[in-house]
Tab-separated table of C-alpha atoms in Angstrom:
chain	number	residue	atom	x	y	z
A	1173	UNK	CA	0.000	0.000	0.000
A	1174	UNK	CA	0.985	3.238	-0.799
A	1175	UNK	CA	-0.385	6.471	0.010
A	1176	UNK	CA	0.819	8.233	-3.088
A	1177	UNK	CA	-1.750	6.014	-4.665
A	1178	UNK	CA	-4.528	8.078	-3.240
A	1179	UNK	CA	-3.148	11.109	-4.729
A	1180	UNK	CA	-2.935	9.687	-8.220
A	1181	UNK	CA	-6.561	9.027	-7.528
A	1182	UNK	CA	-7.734	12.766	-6.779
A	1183	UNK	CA	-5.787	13.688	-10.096
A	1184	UNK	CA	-7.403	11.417	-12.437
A	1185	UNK	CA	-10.827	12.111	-10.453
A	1186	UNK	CA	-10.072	16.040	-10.515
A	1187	UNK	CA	-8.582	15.743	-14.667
A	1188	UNK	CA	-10.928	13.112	-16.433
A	1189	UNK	CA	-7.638	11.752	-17.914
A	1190	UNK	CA	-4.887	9.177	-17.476
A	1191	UNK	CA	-2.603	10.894	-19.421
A	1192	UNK	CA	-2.814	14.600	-17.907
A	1193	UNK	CA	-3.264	13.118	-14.623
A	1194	UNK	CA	-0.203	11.183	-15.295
A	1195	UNK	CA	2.037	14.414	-16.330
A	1196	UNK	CA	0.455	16.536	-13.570
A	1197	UNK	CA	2.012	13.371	-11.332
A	1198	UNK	CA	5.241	13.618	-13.033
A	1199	UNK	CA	5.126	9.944	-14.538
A	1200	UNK	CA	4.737	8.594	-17.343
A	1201	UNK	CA	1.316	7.120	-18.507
A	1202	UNK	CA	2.439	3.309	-17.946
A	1203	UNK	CA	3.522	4.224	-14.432
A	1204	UNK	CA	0.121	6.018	-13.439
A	1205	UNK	CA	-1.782	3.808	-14.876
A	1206	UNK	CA	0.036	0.775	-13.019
A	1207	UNK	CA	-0.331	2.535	-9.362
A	1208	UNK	CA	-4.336	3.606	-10.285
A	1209	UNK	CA	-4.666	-0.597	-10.895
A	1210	UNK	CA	-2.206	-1.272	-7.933
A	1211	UNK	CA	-4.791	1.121	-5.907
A	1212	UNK	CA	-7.669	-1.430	-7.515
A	1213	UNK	CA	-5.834	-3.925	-6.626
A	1214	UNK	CA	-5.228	-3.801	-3.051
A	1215	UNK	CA	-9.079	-2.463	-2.284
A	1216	UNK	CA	-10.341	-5.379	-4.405
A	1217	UNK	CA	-13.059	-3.625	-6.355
A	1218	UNK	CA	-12.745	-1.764	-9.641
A	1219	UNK	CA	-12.150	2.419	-8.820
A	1220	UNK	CA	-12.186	4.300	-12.042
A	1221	UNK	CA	-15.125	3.703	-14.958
A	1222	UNK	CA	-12.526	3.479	-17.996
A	1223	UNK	CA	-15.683	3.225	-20.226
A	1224	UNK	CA	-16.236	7.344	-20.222
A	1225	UNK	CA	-14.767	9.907	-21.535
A	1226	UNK	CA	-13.629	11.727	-19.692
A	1227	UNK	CA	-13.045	8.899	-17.092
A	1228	UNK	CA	-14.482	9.029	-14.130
A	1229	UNK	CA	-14.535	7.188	-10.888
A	1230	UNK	CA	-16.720	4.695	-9.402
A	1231	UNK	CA	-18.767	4.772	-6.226
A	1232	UNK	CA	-16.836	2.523	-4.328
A	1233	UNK	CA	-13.719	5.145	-6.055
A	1234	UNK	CA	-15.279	8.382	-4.819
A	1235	UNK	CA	-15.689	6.334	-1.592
A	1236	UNK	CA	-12.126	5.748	-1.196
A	1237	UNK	CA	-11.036	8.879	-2.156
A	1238	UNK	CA	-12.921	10.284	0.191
A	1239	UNK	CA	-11.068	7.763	2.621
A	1240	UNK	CA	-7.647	8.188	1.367
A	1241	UNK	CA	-7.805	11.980	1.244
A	1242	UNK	CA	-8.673	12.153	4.997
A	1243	UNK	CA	-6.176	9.622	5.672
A	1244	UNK	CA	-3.505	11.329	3.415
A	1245	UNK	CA	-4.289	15.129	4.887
A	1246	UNK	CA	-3.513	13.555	8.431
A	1247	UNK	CA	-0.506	11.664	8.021
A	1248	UNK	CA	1.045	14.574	6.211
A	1249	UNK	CA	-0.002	16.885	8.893
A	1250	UNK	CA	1.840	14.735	11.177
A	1251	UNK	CA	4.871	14.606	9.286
A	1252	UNK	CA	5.031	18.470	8.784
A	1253	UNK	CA	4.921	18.687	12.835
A	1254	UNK	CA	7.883	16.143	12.871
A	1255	UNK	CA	9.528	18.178	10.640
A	1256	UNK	CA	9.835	21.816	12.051
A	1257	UNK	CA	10.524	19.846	15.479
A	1258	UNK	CA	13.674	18.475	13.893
A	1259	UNK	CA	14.736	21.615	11.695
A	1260	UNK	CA	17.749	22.226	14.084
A	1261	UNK	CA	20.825	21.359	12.608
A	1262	UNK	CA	21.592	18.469	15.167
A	1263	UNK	CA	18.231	17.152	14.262
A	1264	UNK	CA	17.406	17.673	10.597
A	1265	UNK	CA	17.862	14.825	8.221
A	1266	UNK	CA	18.886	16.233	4.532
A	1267	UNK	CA	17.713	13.444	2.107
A	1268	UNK	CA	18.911	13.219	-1.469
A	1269	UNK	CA	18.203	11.353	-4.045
A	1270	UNK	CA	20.176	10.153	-6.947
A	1271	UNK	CA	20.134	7.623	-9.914
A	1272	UNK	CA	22.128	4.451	-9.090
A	1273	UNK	CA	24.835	4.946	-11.089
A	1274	UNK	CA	25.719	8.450	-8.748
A	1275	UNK	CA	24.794	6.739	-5.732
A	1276	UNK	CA	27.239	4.123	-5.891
A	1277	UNK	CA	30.710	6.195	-6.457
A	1278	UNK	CA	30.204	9.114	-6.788
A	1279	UNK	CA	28.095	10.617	-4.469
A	1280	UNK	CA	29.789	8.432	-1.345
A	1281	UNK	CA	32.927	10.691	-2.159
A	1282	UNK	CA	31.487	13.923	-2.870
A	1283	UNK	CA	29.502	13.791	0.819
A	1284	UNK	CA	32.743	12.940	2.071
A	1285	UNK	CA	34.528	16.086	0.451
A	1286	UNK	CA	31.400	18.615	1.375
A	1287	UNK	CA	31.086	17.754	4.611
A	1288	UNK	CA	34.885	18.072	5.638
A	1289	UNK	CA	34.635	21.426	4.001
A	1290	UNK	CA	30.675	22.214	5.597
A	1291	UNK	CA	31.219	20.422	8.428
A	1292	UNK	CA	28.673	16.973	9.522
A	1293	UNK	CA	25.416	16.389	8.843
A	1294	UNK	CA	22.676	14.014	9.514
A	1295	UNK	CA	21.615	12.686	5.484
A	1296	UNK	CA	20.185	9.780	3.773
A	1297	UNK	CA	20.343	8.890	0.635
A	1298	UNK	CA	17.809	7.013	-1.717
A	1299	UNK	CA	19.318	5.756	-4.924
A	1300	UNK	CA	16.188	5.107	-7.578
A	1301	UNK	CA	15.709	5.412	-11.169
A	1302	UNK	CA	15.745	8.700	-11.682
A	1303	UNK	CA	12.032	9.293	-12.264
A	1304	UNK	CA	11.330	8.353	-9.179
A	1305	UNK	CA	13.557	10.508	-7.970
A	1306	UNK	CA	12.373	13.268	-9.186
A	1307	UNK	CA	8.834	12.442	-8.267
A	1308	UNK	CA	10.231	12.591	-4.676
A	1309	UNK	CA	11.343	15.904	-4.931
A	1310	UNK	CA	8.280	17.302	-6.277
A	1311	UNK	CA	6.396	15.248	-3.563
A	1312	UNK	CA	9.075	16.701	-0.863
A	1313	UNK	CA	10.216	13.526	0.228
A	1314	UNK	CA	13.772	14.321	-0.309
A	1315	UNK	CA	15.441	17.782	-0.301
A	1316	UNK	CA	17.858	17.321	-3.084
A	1317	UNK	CA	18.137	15.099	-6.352
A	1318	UNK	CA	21.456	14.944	-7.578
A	1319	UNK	CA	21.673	14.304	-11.175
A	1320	UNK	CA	23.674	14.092	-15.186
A	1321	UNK	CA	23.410	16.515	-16.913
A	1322	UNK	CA	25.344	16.985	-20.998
A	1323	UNK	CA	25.155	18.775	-24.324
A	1324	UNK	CA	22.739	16.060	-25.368
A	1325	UNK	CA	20.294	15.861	-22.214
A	1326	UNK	CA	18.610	17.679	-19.222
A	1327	UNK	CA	17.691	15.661	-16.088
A	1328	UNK	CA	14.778	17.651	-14.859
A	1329	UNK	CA	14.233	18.941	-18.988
A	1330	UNK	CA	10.323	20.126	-19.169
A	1331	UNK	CA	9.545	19.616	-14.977
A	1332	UNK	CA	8.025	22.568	-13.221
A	1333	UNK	CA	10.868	25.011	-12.053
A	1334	UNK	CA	13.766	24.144	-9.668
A	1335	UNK	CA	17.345	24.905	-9.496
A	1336	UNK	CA	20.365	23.881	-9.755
A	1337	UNK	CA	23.932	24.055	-9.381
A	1338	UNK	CA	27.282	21.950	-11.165
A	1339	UNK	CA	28.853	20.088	-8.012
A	1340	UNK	CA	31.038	17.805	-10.483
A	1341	UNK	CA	32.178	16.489	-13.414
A	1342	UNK	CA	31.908	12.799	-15.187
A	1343	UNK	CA	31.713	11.244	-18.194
A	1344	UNK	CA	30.292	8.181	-20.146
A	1345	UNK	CA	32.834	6.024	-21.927
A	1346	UNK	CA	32.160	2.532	-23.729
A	1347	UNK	CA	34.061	-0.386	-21.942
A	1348	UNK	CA	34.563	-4.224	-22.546
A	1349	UNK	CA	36.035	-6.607	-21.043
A	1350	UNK	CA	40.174	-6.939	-21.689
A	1351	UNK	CA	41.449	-10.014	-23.927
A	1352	UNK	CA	44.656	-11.861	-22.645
A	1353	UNK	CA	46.866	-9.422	-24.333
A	1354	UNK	CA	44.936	-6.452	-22.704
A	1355	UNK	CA	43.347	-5.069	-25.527
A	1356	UNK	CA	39.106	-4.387	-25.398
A	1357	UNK	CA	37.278	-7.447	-26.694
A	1358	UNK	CA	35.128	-5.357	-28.972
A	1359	UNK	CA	37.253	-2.485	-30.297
A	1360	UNK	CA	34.257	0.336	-31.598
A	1361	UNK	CA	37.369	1.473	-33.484
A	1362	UNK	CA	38.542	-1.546	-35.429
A	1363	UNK	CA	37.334	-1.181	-38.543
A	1364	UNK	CA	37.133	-4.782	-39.582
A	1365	UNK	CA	34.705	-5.134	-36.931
A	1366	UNK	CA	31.217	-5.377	-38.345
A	1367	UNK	CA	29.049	-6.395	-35.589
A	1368	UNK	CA	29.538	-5.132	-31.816
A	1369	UNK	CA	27.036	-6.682	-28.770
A	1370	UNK	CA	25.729	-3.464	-27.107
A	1371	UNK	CA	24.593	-3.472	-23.672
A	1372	UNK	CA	22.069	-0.539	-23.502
A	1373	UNK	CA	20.579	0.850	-21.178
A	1374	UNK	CA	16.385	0.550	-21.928
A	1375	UNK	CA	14.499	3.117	-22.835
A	1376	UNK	CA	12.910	4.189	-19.868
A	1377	UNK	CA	16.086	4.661	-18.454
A	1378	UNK	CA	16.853	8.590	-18.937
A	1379	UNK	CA	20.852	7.366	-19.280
A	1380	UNK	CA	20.409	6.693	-22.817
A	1381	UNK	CA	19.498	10.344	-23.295
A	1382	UNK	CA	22.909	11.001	-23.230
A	1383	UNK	CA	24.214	8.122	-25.200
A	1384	UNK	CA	22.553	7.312	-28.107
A	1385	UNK	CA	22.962	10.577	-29.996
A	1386	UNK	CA	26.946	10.180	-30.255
A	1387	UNK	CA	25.537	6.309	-31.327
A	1388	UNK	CA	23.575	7.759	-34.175
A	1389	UNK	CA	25.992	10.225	-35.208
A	1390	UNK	CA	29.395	7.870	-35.275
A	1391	UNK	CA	27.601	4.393	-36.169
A	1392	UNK	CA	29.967	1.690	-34.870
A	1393	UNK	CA	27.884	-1.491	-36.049
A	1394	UNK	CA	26.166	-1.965	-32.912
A	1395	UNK	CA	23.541	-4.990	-32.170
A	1396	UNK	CA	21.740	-4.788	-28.814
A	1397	UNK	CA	22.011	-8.268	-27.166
A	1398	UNK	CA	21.054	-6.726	-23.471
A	1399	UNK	CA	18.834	-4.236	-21.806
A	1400	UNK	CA	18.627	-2.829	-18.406
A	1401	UNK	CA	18.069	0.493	-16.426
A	1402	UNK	CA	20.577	-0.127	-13.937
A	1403	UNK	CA	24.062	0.499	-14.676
A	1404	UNK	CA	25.403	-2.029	-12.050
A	1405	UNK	CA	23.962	-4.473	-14.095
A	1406	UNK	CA	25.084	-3.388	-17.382
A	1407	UNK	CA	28.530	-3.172	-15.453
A	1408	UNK	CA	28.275	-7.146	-14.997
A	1409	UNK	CA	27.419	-8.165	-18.372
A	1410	UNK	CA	30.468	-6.228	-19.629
A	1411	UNK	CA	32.997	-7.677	-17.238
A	1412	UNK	CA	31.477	-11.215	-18.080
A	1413	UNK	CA	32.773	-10.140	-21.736
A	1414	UNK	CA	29.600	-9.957	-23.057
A	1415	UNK	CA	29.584	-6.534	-24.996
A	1416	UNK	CA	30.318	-2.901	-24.736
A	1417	UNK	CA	28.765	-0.826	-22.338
A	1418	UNK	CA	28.793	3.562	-22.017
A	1419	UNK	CA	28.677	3.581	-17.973
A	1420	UNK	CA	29.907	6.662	-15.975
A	1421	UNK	CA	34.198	6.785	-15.278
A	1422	UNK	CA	33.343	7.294	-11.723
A	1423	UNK	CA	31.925	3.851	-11.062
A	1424	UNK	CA	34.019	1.943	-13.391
A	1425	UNK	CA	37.691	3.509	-12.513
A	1426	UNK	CA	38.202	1.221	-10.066
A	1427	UNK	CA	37.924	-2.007	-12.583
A	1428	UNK	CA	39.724	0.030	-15.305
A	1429	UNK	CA	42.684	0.160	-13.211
A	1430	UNK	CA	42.689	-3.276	-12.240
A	1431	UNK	CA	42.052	-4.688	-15.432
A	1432	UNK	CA	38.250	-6.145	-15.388
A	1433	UNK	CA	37.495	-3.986	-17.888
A	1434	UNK	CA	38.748	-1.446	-20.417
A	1435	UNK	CA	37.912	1.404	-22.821
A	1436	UNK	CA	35.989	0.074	-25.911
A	1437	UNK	CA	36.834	3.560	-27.879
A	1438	UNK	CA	38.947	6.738	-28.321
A	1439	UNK	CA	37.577	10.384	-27.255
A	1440	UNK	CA	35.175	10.193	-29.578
A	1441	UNK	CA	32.918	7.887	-28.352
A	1442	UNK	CA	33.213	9.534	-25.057
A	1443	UNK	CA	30.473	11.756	-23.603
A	1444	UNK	CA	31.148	14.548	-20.987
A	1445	UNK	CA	28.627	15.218	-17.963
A	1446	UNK	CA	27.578	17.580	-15.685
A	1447	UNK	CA	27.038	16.400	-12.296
A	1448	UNK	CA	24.078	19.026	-10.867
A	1449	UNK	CA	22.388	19.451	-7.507
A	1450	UNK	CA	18.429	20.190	-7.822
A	1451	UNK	CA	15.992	21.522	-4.961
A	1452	UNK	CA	13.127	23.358	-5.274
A	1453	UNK	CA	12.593	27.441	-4.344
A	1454	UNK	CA	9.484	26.405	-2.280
A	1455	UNK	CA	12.044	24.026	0.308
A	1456	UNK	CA	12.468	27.205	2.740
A	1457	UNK	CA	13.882	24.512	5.534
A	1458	UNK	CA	17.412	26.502	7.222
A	1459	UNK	CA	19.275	23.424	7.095
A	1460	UNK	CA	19.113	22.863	3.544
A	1461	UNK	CA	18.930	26.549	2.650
A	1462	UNK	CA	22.304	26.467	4.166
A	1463	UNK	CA	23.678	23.627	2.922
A	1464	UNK	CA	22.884	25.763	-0.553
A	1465	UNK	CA	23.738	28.947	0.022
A	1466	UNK	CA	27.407	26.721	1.078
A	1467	UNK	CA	27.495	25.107	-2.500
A	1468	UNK	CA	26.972	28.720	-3.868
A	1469	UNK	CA	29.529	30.348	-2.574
A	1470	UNK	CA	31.896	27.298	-3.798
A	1471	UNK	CA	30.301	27.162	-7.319
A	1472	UNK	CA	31.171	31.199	-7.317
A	1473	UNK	CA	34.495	30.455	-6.132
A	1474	UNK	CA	35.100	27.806	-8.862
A	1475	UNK	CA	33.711	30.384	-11.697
């Protein structure tokens, strides 16, 4: 059960429409439409009359929205209390959320480096797909989301206003698994190569944003023989030797150096990236407009 359900609810009660309910939500159409029959699911009795148009909901959906709403308004109450009561420094948890492929390297370090500089703070982080992590923010369950940015693709591109500031640099480069001499498996620039396995990231996953424009624009005889959203996972089909990869420097240095894996292609094929830190205006809280005014002043510093 989740209570975010009950707010997809009132939006495709108050809108008439899945897919304008869906963008007011910020999610795609799939995704609301799966939580509005997750909702279904868990009451056990059909919500929303999909035979109108607009749509509208049922009895026993106006029912539970009624239900939900009160529920919803209360709990959220409650949390608001809990969190002016904790808005001290020594008290305040700063939440941030990131993709899994920032969570995993780079942001560990980065903490490390801003808090030796800010001093220590009480955080949590919560490494999803970054959809979902941007839903979060919107929803105010975490203060920051901490996301790529390049030439080729926004994170937050077309979401309501927040902003944002560069707290670091990576970049995407293809890698392969090493042969015994050293050399990558699947050279993208061997040109009596025809045919390379690609391990992509899907296309829900806002990664490939980045990627396959270069892909387009440079051809390399690619044949996708793998999908996933996750990058760790894409990380272990290319150390098995089972194709080329584009996953962030950050979180593959470490096999680089030791020889698990190595660079599939030259400069060309690789893609610069802005890391950026997102809040929104609206998040008055002192302990994360300090922690902002902070990175700021060092972004200033660094220009």
């Amino acid at each position: 059960m989740n209570l975010e359900w009950f707010k997809d609810l009132a939006s495709l009660a108050r809108t008439g429409n899945f897919s304008l309910a869906a963008e007011q939500n910020h999610l795609s159409q799939s995704a609301f439409s799966r939580r509005i029959r997750a909702l279904e699911g868990w009451v056990g009795v059909v919500l929303v009359d999909r035979s109108t148009h607009p749509v509208r909901l049922t009895e026993a959906g106006r029912q539970m929205l009624e239900a939900g709403g009160q529920a919803v308004n209360r709990i959220e109450t409650e949390r608001d209390l809990l969190r002016e009561s904790q808005e001290e420094p020594d008290k305040y948890v700063v939440t941030f959320g990131t993709p899994h492929s920032i969570g995993w390297r780079f942001f560990p370090a980065w903490l490390q480096a801003f808090e030796q500089a800010f001093g220590p703070i009480i955080s949590r982080l919560r490494a999803d797909d970054l959809p979902n992590c941007i839903a979060d923010l919107y929803r105010g369950e975490v203060d920051f989301v901490i996301a790529y940015d390049s030439r080729y693709a926004r994170a937050l591109e077309g979401s309501a206003p927040t902003v944002s500031l560069v707290i670091g640099e990576d970049r995407l480069v293809p890698v392969c698994r090493p042969d015994a001499g050293g050399r990558a498996l699947f050279g993208l620039d061997d040109a009596s190569v025809s045919s390379i396995p690609y391990l992509r990231f899907g296309p829900s996953a806002p990664m490939g944003k980045h990627i396959e424009p270069v892909i387009a624009a440079r051809g390399g005889g690619l044949s996708t023989i793998y999908e996933n959203s996750m990058a760790g996972a894409l990380r272990i089909r290319a150390r098995d030797g089972l194709g080329v990869a584009w996953l962030p420097r950050s979180l593959v240095e470490a096999d680089i150096e030791s020889g698990l894996l190595t660079l599939a292609g030259g400069r060309g094929w690789w893609i610069d990236l802005e890391v950026r830190v997102h809040r929104l205006p609206q998040n008055r809280n002192r302990v994360v407009l300090g922690i902002w005014g902070f990175l700021e002043r060092q972004d200033e510093h660094l220009v």
